[in-house]
């Protein structure tokens, strides 16, 4: 998982490399997590994820914890070793979404202030996403406004479900209104699986980033689309990682079965929407290749979503490998499209100047 010392550095490129799903964790957040983990009846997904990383003596966990809490020298050295010009940084999952409402609201502000300070120290290297507490949609909308207008942040991070609830529920839609109004995308990042879903995944070790994350975050994106969020907020842009959580591969079936289900009035909860699911995925979503340094998947996604909709992410520090950057530099792809992938699509969606 480390950029190993016997690997080469990536060669200078005709584009900047902007990595767009990169994580940090303030030590104060880990203190809050420790208290949550010490309670009875801890959420099994949170226990399995942060309970693991915060206590495991494994090299992977130790490396990740050390990198997560740094926003200066370690991170910049690692970026330089991999040729990463800029990181778009977000509070690591589950962020504040595992906390109680009041703690989540106040801690999101503290985390955003810390990230904004780091961006002021390294303004050419870091771009920030605003952490919000969906537990209090009104406060979240206010924090989006503060993050954009006062902290100079460029996106909103939401780590999928919040205590098993999904943003398809209109009670959360003030968050979408604020993001649309302030012209910032929402990065819908994975969370550990909710208690109602985790058992058959966790009992065989498939609940995490290997598979469960993608299933649950893809489900969340589909719930948002089919609930009609983009008919209500047509300018809203969302970003999903891990090759669009596999949704590009599903487009045909999603469209066919969505139409068949709506026309047969099978579910009260699945009402008609203005466009096909694939239209919203092409017009209201960007995807990143976080965790998937794989040319065939990237090219397939470019071909079905458009070359302007697919962008680069590393997923530092969870997946930190210089060899992946070198492999992506070497993709057999038009130079103009490679620059879109690594640089200009990110500049556009995150409004990076
Ligand atoms: C893991 C992967 C953890 C990703 C993450 O945040 C994360 C992991 C806690 O491997 O446990 O963001 N990821 O996005 O793939
Ligand atoms: Mn991630």
Coordinates of C-alpha atoms and ligand atoms in Angstrom, one line a residue:
X1 CA 0.0 0.0 0.0
X2 CA 3.0 2.3 0.2
X3 CA 4.7 4.0 -2.7
X4 CA 7.7 1.7 -2.5
X5 CA 11.2 3.1 -2.6
X6 CA 12.3 0.9 -5.5
X7 CA 9.5 2.3 -7.8
X8 CA 10.1 5.2 -10.1
X9 CA 8.5 8.5 -9.8
X10 CA 5.9 9.3 -12.5
X11 CA 7.5 11.3 -15.3
X12 CA 6.5 14.9 -15.6
X13 CA 3.3 15.1 -17.6
X14 CA 1.6 17.4 -20.0
X15 CA -1.2 17.8 -17.4
X16 CA -1.6 18.4 -13.7
X17 CA -2.6 15.3 -11.7
X18 CA -5.5 16.3 -9.4
X19 CA -6.5 13.5 -7.0
X20 CA -10.2 14.1 -6.0
X21 CA -11.1 11.6 -3.2
X22 CA -8.4 12.1 -0.7
X23 CA -9.1 11.7 3.1
X24 CA -8.1 13.3 6.4
X25 CA -9.0 12.8 10.0
X26 CA -8.5 15.4 12.8
X27 CA -7.1 13.8 15.9
X28 CA -10.1 15.3 17.8
X29 CA -12.4 13.2 15.6
X30 CA -10.6 10.1 16.6
X31 CA -11.1 11.0 20.2
X32 CA -14.9 11.2 19.6
X33 CA -14.8 7.9 17.7
X34 CA -13.0 6.3 20.7
X35 CA -15.9 7.3 22.9
X36 CA -18.5 6.0 20.5
X37 CA -16.6 2.7 20.2
X38 CA -16.4 2.3 24.0
X39 CA -20.2 2.4 24.3
X40 CA -22.5 -0.6 24.3
X41 CA -24.3 -1.6 21.1
X42 CA -21.8 0.1 18.7
X43 CA -23.0 0.2 15.1
X44 CA -21.5 -3.0 13.6
X45 CA -20.3 -1.3 10.4
X46 CA -18.5 1.5 12.4
X47 CA -17.0 -1.1 14.7
X48 CA -15.8 -3.1 11.7
X49 CA -14.3 -0.1 9.9
X50 CA -13.0 2.5 12.3
X51 CA -12.8 0.0 15.2
X52 CA -10.4 -1.9 13.0
X53 CA -8.2 1.0 11.7
X54 CA -7.9 2.6 15.1
X55 CA -6.8 -0.5 16.9
X56 CA -5.1 -2.8 14.4
X57 CA -1.3 -3.2 14.7
X58 CA -1.2 -4.2 11.0
X59 CA 1.1 -2.2 8.7
X60 CA -1.9 -1.1 6.6
X61 CA -3.8 0.3 9.6
X62 CA -0.7 2.0 11.1
X63 CA 0.2 3.6 7.8
X64 CA -3.4 4.9 7.2
X65 CA -3.8 6.4 10.7
X66 CA -0.5 8.2 10.4
X67 CA -1.3 9.7 7.0
X68 CA -4.9 10.5 7.8
X69 CA -4.0 12.9 10.6
X70 CA -1.4 14.8 8.7
X71 CA -2.1 17.8 6.5
X72 CA 1.5 19.0 6.0
X73 CA 4.8 17.3 5.6
X74 CA 3.9 13.6 5.3
X75 CA 1.1 14.2 2.9
X76 CA 3.1 16.6 0.7
X77 CA 6.0 14.1 0.5
X78 CA 3.6 11.4 -0.5
X79 CA 2.0 13.6 -3.1
X80 CA 5.4 14.5 -4.5
X81 CA 6.5 10.9 -4.6
X82 CA 3.5 10.1 -6.7
X83 CA 3.4 13.2 -8.9
X84 CA 0.1 14.4 -7.4
X85 CA -0.1 18.2 -8.0
X86 CA -3.3 18.7 -6.0
X87 CA -5.5 16.8 -3.6
X88 CA -9.2 17.5 -3.2
X89 CA -9.5 16.6 0.5
X90 CA -12.5 15.4 2.6
X91 CA -13.1 14.3 6.1
X92 CA -12.7 10.5 6.1
X93 CA -15.8 8.2 6.3
X94 CA -18.0 8.1 8.3
X95 CA -17.0 11.7 9.2
X96 CA -19.6 13.2 11.5
X97 CA -22.4 11.0 10.3
X98 CA -21.9 8.4 13.1
X99 CA -22.2 11.1 15.8
X100 CA -25.3 12.3 17.6
X101 CA -26.8 15.4 16.0
X102 CA -25.4 18.1 18.2
X103 CA -21.8 16.7 18.2
X104 CA -22.1 16.2 14.4
X105 CA -23.1 19.8 13.8
X106 CA -20.4 21.4 16.0
X107 CA -17.7 19.0 14.9
X108 CA -18.3 19.5 11.2
X109 CA -17.6 23.2 11.8
X110 CA -14.3 22.4 13.6
X111 CA -13.2 20.0 10.9
X112 CA -14.0 22.5 8.2
X113 CA -12.0 25.2 10.0
X114 CA -9.0 22.8 10.3
X115 CA -9.1 21.9 6.6
X116 CA -9.5 25.6 5.6
X117 CA -6.4 26.4 7.7
X118 CA -4.4 23.6 5.9
X119 CA -5.5 25.0 2.6
X120 CA -4.3 28.4 3.6
X121 CA -0.9 26.9 4.5
X122 CA -0.7 25.0 1.1
X123 CA -3.0 26.9 -1.3
X124 CA -1.6 25.4 -4.5
X125 CA -1.7 21.8 -3.2
X126 CA -5.0 21.4 -1.4
X127 CA -8.6 21.9 -2.3
X128 CA -11.3 21.2 0.3
X129 CA -14.7 19.6 0.6
X130 CA -17.2 20.8 3.2
X131 CA -18.2 18.3 5.9
X132 CA -21.9 18.5 6.9
X133 CA -24.2 16.8 9.4
X134 CA -27.2 15.5 7.5
X135 CA -28.7 14.8 11.0
X136 CA -29.6 18.6 10.9
X137 CA -30.4 19.6 7.3
X138 CA -30.9 23.2 8.2
X139 CA -27.5 23.4 9.9
X140 CA -25.9 21.5 7.0
X141 CA -27.3 24.0 4.5
X142 CA -25.8 26.9 6.6
X143 CA -22.5 25.1 6.8
X144 CA -22.5 24.7 3.0
X145 CA -23.0 28.5 2.7
X146 CA -20.2 29.2 5.3
X147 CA -17.9 26.7 3.6
X148 CA -18.3 28.3 0.2
X149 CA -18.5 32.0 1.1
X150 CA -16.2 32.2 4.1
X151 CA -13.8 29.2 3.9
X152 CA -13.3 29.0 0.1
X153 CA -14.2 25.4 -0.2
X154 CA -15.1 23.7 -3.4
X155 CA -17.5 20.8 -2.8
X156 CA -19.6 19.0 -0.1
X157 CA -18.7 15.5 1.2
X158 CA -21.5 13.2 2.3
X159 CA -20.6 9.7 3.4
X160 CA -23.6 7.8 2.1
X161 CA -26.4 6.9 4.6
X162 CA -26.8 8.6 8.0
X163 CA -27.8 6.1 10.7
X164 CA -29.6 4.1 7.9
X165 CA -31.3 7.1 6.3
X166 CA -31.0 8.1 2.7
X167 CA -30.9 11.5 1.0
X168 CA -33.8 10.4 -1.2
X169 CA -36.0 11.4 1.8
X170 CA -37.3 15.0 1.2
X171 CA -36.5 15.9 4.8
X172 CA -32.8 16.2 3.6
X173 CA -33.4 18.3 0.5
X174 CA -32.4 21.6 2.1
X175 CA -28.9 20.2 1.6
X176 CA -29.4 19.8 -2.1
X177 CA -31.0 23.3 -2.4
X178 CA -27.9 24.8 -0.7
X179 CA -25.4 22.9 -2.9
X180 CA -27.3 23.9 -6.0
X181 CA -27.6 27.5 -4.9
X182 CA -23.9 27.8 -4.1
X183 CA -22.9 25.9 -7.2
X184 CA -20.9 23.2 -5.4
X185 CA -21.0 19.5 -6.2
X186 CA -21.8 16.9 -3.5
X187 CA -19.3 14.0 -3.4
X188 CA -21.4 10.9 -2.3
X189 CA -18.7 8.8 -0.7
X190 CA -19.2 5.3 0.8
X191 CA -19.9 4.7 4.5
X192 CA -19.8 1.4 6.3
X193 CA -23.0 -0.6 5.7
X194 CA -26.1 0.3 7.8
X195 CA -27.2 -2.1 10.5
X196 CA -30.1 -3.3 8.5
X197 CA -28.0 -4.4 5.6
X198 CA -24.6 -5.5 6.9
X199 CA -25.1 -9.1 8.1
X200 CA -24.8 -11.1 4.9
X201 CA -21.8 -8.9 3.8
X202 CA -19.9 -8.8 7.1
X203 CA -20.2 -12.5 7.9
X204 CA -18.0 -13.3 4.9
X205 CA -15.8 -10.2 5.0
X206 CA -17.4 -8.5 1.9
X207 CA -18.9 -5.4 3.7
X208 CA -16.0 -3.0 3.2
X209 CA -14.3 -1.3 0.2
X210 CA -13.9 -4.7 -1.5
X211 CA -17.7 -4.8 -2.4
X212 CA -20.2 -3.6 0.2
X213 CA -19.2 0.0 0.0
X214 CA -20.0 0.0 -3.8
X215 CA -23.3 -1.8 -3.4
X216 CA -24.6 0.6 -0.8
X217 CA -23.3 3.8 -2.3
X218 CA -24.6 2.8 -5.7
X219 CA -28.0 2.1 -4.1
X220 CA -27.9 5.5 -2.5
X221 CA -27.2 7.2 -5.9
X222 CA -30.1 5.3 -7.5
X223 CA -32.5 6.2 -4.6
X224 CA -31.6 9.9 -5.2
X225 CA -32.2 9.6 -8.9
X226 CA -35.5 7.6 -8.7
X227 CA -36.8 9.9 -6.0
X228 CA -36.8 12.8 -8.5
X229 CA -34.1 14.9 -6.8
X230 CA -32.7 16.1 -10.2
X231 CA -36.2 17.1 -11.4
X232 CA -36.5 19.3 -8.4
X233 CA -32.8 20.5 -8.5
X234 CA -31.8 20.2 -12.2
X235 CA -28.5 22.1 -11.8
X236 CA -27.3 19.9 -8.9
X237 CA -24.1 18.0 -9.6
X238 CA -23.0 14.9 -7.6
X239 CA -19.8 12.9 -7.8
X240 CA -19.4 9.2 -7.0
X241 CA -16.1 7.3 -6.8
X242 CA -14.9 3.8 -7.5
X243 CA -15.8 3.9 -11.1
X244 CA -19.3 5.3 -10.4
X245 CA -19.8 2.4 -7.9
X246 CA -20.3 0.2 -11.0
X247 CA -23.4 2.1 -12.2
X248 CA -22.0 2.8 -15.7
X249 CA -22.0 -1.0 -16.3
X250 CA -25.7 -1.1 -15.3
X251 CA -27.1 1.7 -17.4
X252 CA -29.0 -0.4 -19.9
X253 CA -30.7 -2.5 -17.3
X254 CA -31.5 0.5 -15.0
X255 CA -33.2 2.3 -17.9
X256 CA -35.1 -0.8 -19.1
X257 CA -36.4 -1.9 -15.7
X258 CA -37.0 1.6 -14.4
X259 CA -39.4 2.2 -17.3
X260 CA -41.1 -1.2 -16.9
X261 CA -41.5 -0.8 -13.2
X262 CA -43.0 2.8 -13.4
X263 CA -45.3 1.9 -16.3
X264 CA -46.7 -1.1 -14.4
X265 CA -47.3 1.1 -11.3
X266 CA -45.7 -1.7 -9.3
X267 CA -44.5 0.5 -6.4
X268 CA -46.1 3.5 -4.8
X269 CA -42.5 4.6 -4.0
X270 CA -41.3 4.6 -7.6
X271 CA -43.1 7.5 -9.3
X272 CA -42.5 8.7 -12.9
X273 CA -39.5 11.1 -13.3
X274 CA -38.8 13.3 -16.3
X275 CA -35.8 11.5 -17.7
X276 CA -34.2 8.0 -17.9
X277 CA -31.9 7.1 -15.0
X278 CA -29.0 7.1 -17.5
X279 CA -29.8 10.7 -18.5
X280 CA -29.3 11.9 -14.9
X281 CA -26.1 9.8 -14.6
X282 CA -24.8 11.6 -17.6
X283 CA -26.0 15.1 -16.8
X284 CA -26.0 15.3 -13.0
X285 CA -23.1 13.0 -12.0
X286 CA -19.3 12.9 -12.4
X287 CA -17.5 9.7 -11.5
X288 CA -14.0 9.2 -10.3
X289 CA -11.8 6.1 -10.7
X290 CA -10.8 6.1 -6.9
X291 CA -9.5 2.6 -6.1
X292 CA -9.8 1.4 -9.7
X293 CA -6.5 2.1 -11.7
X294 CA -7.8 0.0 -14.6
X295 CA -7.8 1.2 -18.1
X296 CA -10.7 -0.9 -19.5
X297 CA -13.1 0.3 -16.8
X298 CA -12.1 3.9 -17.3
X299 CA -12.5 3.8 -21.0
X300 CA -15.8 2.0 -20.8
X301 CA -17.1 4.7 -18.5
X302 CA -15.8 7.5 -20.7
X303 CA -17.6 5.8 -23.6
X304 CA -21.0 5.6 -21.9
X305 CA -20.9 8.8 -19.7
X306 CA -18.7 11.0 -21.8
X307 CA -15.1 12.0 -21.5
X308 CA -16.0 15.1 -19.6
X309 CA -17.6 13.1 -16.8
X310 CA -14.8 10.8 -15.6
X311 CA -12.0 12.1 -13.4
X312 CA -9.0 10.9 -11.5
X313 CA -8.8 10.0 -7.8
X314 CA -6.3 8.0 -5.8
X315 CA -8.2 7.4 -2.5
X316 CA -5.2 8.4 -0.3
X317 CA -4.3 7.1 2.1
X318 CA -6.4 4.0 1.7
X319 CA -4.9 3.2 -1.6
X320 CA -1.5 4.9 -2.1
X321 CA 0.6 3.4 -4.9
X322 CA 2.9 5.1 -7.3
X323 CA 2.6 2.2 -9.7
X324 CA -1.1 3.1 -10.2
X325 CA -0.2 6.7 -11.2
X326 CA 2.4 5.3 -13.7
X327 CA -0.1 2.9 -15.1
X328 CA -2.7 5.6 -15.6
X329 CA -0.2 7.9 -17.2
X330 CA 0.4 5.1 -19.7
X331 CA -3.2 4.6 -20.7
X332 CA -3.7 4.3 -24.4
X333 CA -5.9 7.3 -24.7
X334 CA -5.9 10.6 -26.7
X335 CA -3.7 13.2 -25.0
X336 CA -6.6 15.6 -24.8
X337 CA -8.8 13.1 -23.0
X338 CA -6.1 12.1 -20.6
X339 CA -5.7 15.8 -19.7
X340 CA -9.5 15.9 -19.1
X341 CA -9.3 12.8 -16.9
X342 CA -6.3 14.0 -14.7
X343 CA -6.9 17.8 -14.7
X344 CA -9.5 19.8 -16.5
X345 CA -12.6 17.8 -15.5
X346 CA -11.7 18.3 -11.9
X347 CA -11.0 22.0 -12.4
X348 CA -14.4 22.4 -13.9
X349 CA -16.5 20.4 -11.4
X350 CA -14.7 21.7 -8.4
X351 CA -14.2 25.2 -9.8
X352 CA -10.5 25.1 -9.1
X353 CA -8.6 28.2 -10.4
Ligands
LIG1 C1 -11.5 2.2 3.0 C2 -11.7 2.5 1.6 C3 -11.9 3.2 4.0 C4 -12.2 3.8 1.3 C5 -12.3 4.4 3.6 O1 -12.6 5.4 4.5 C6 -12.5 4.8 2.2 C7 -11.1 0.9 3.4 C8 -12.8 5.0 5.9 O2 -10.3 0.3 2.6 O3 -11.3 0.5 4.5 O4 -12.7 6.0 1.9 N1 -12.5 4.0 -0.1 O5 -13.1 5.0 -0.5 O6 -12.3 3.0 -0.9
LIG2 MN1 -12.5 7.0 -0.2

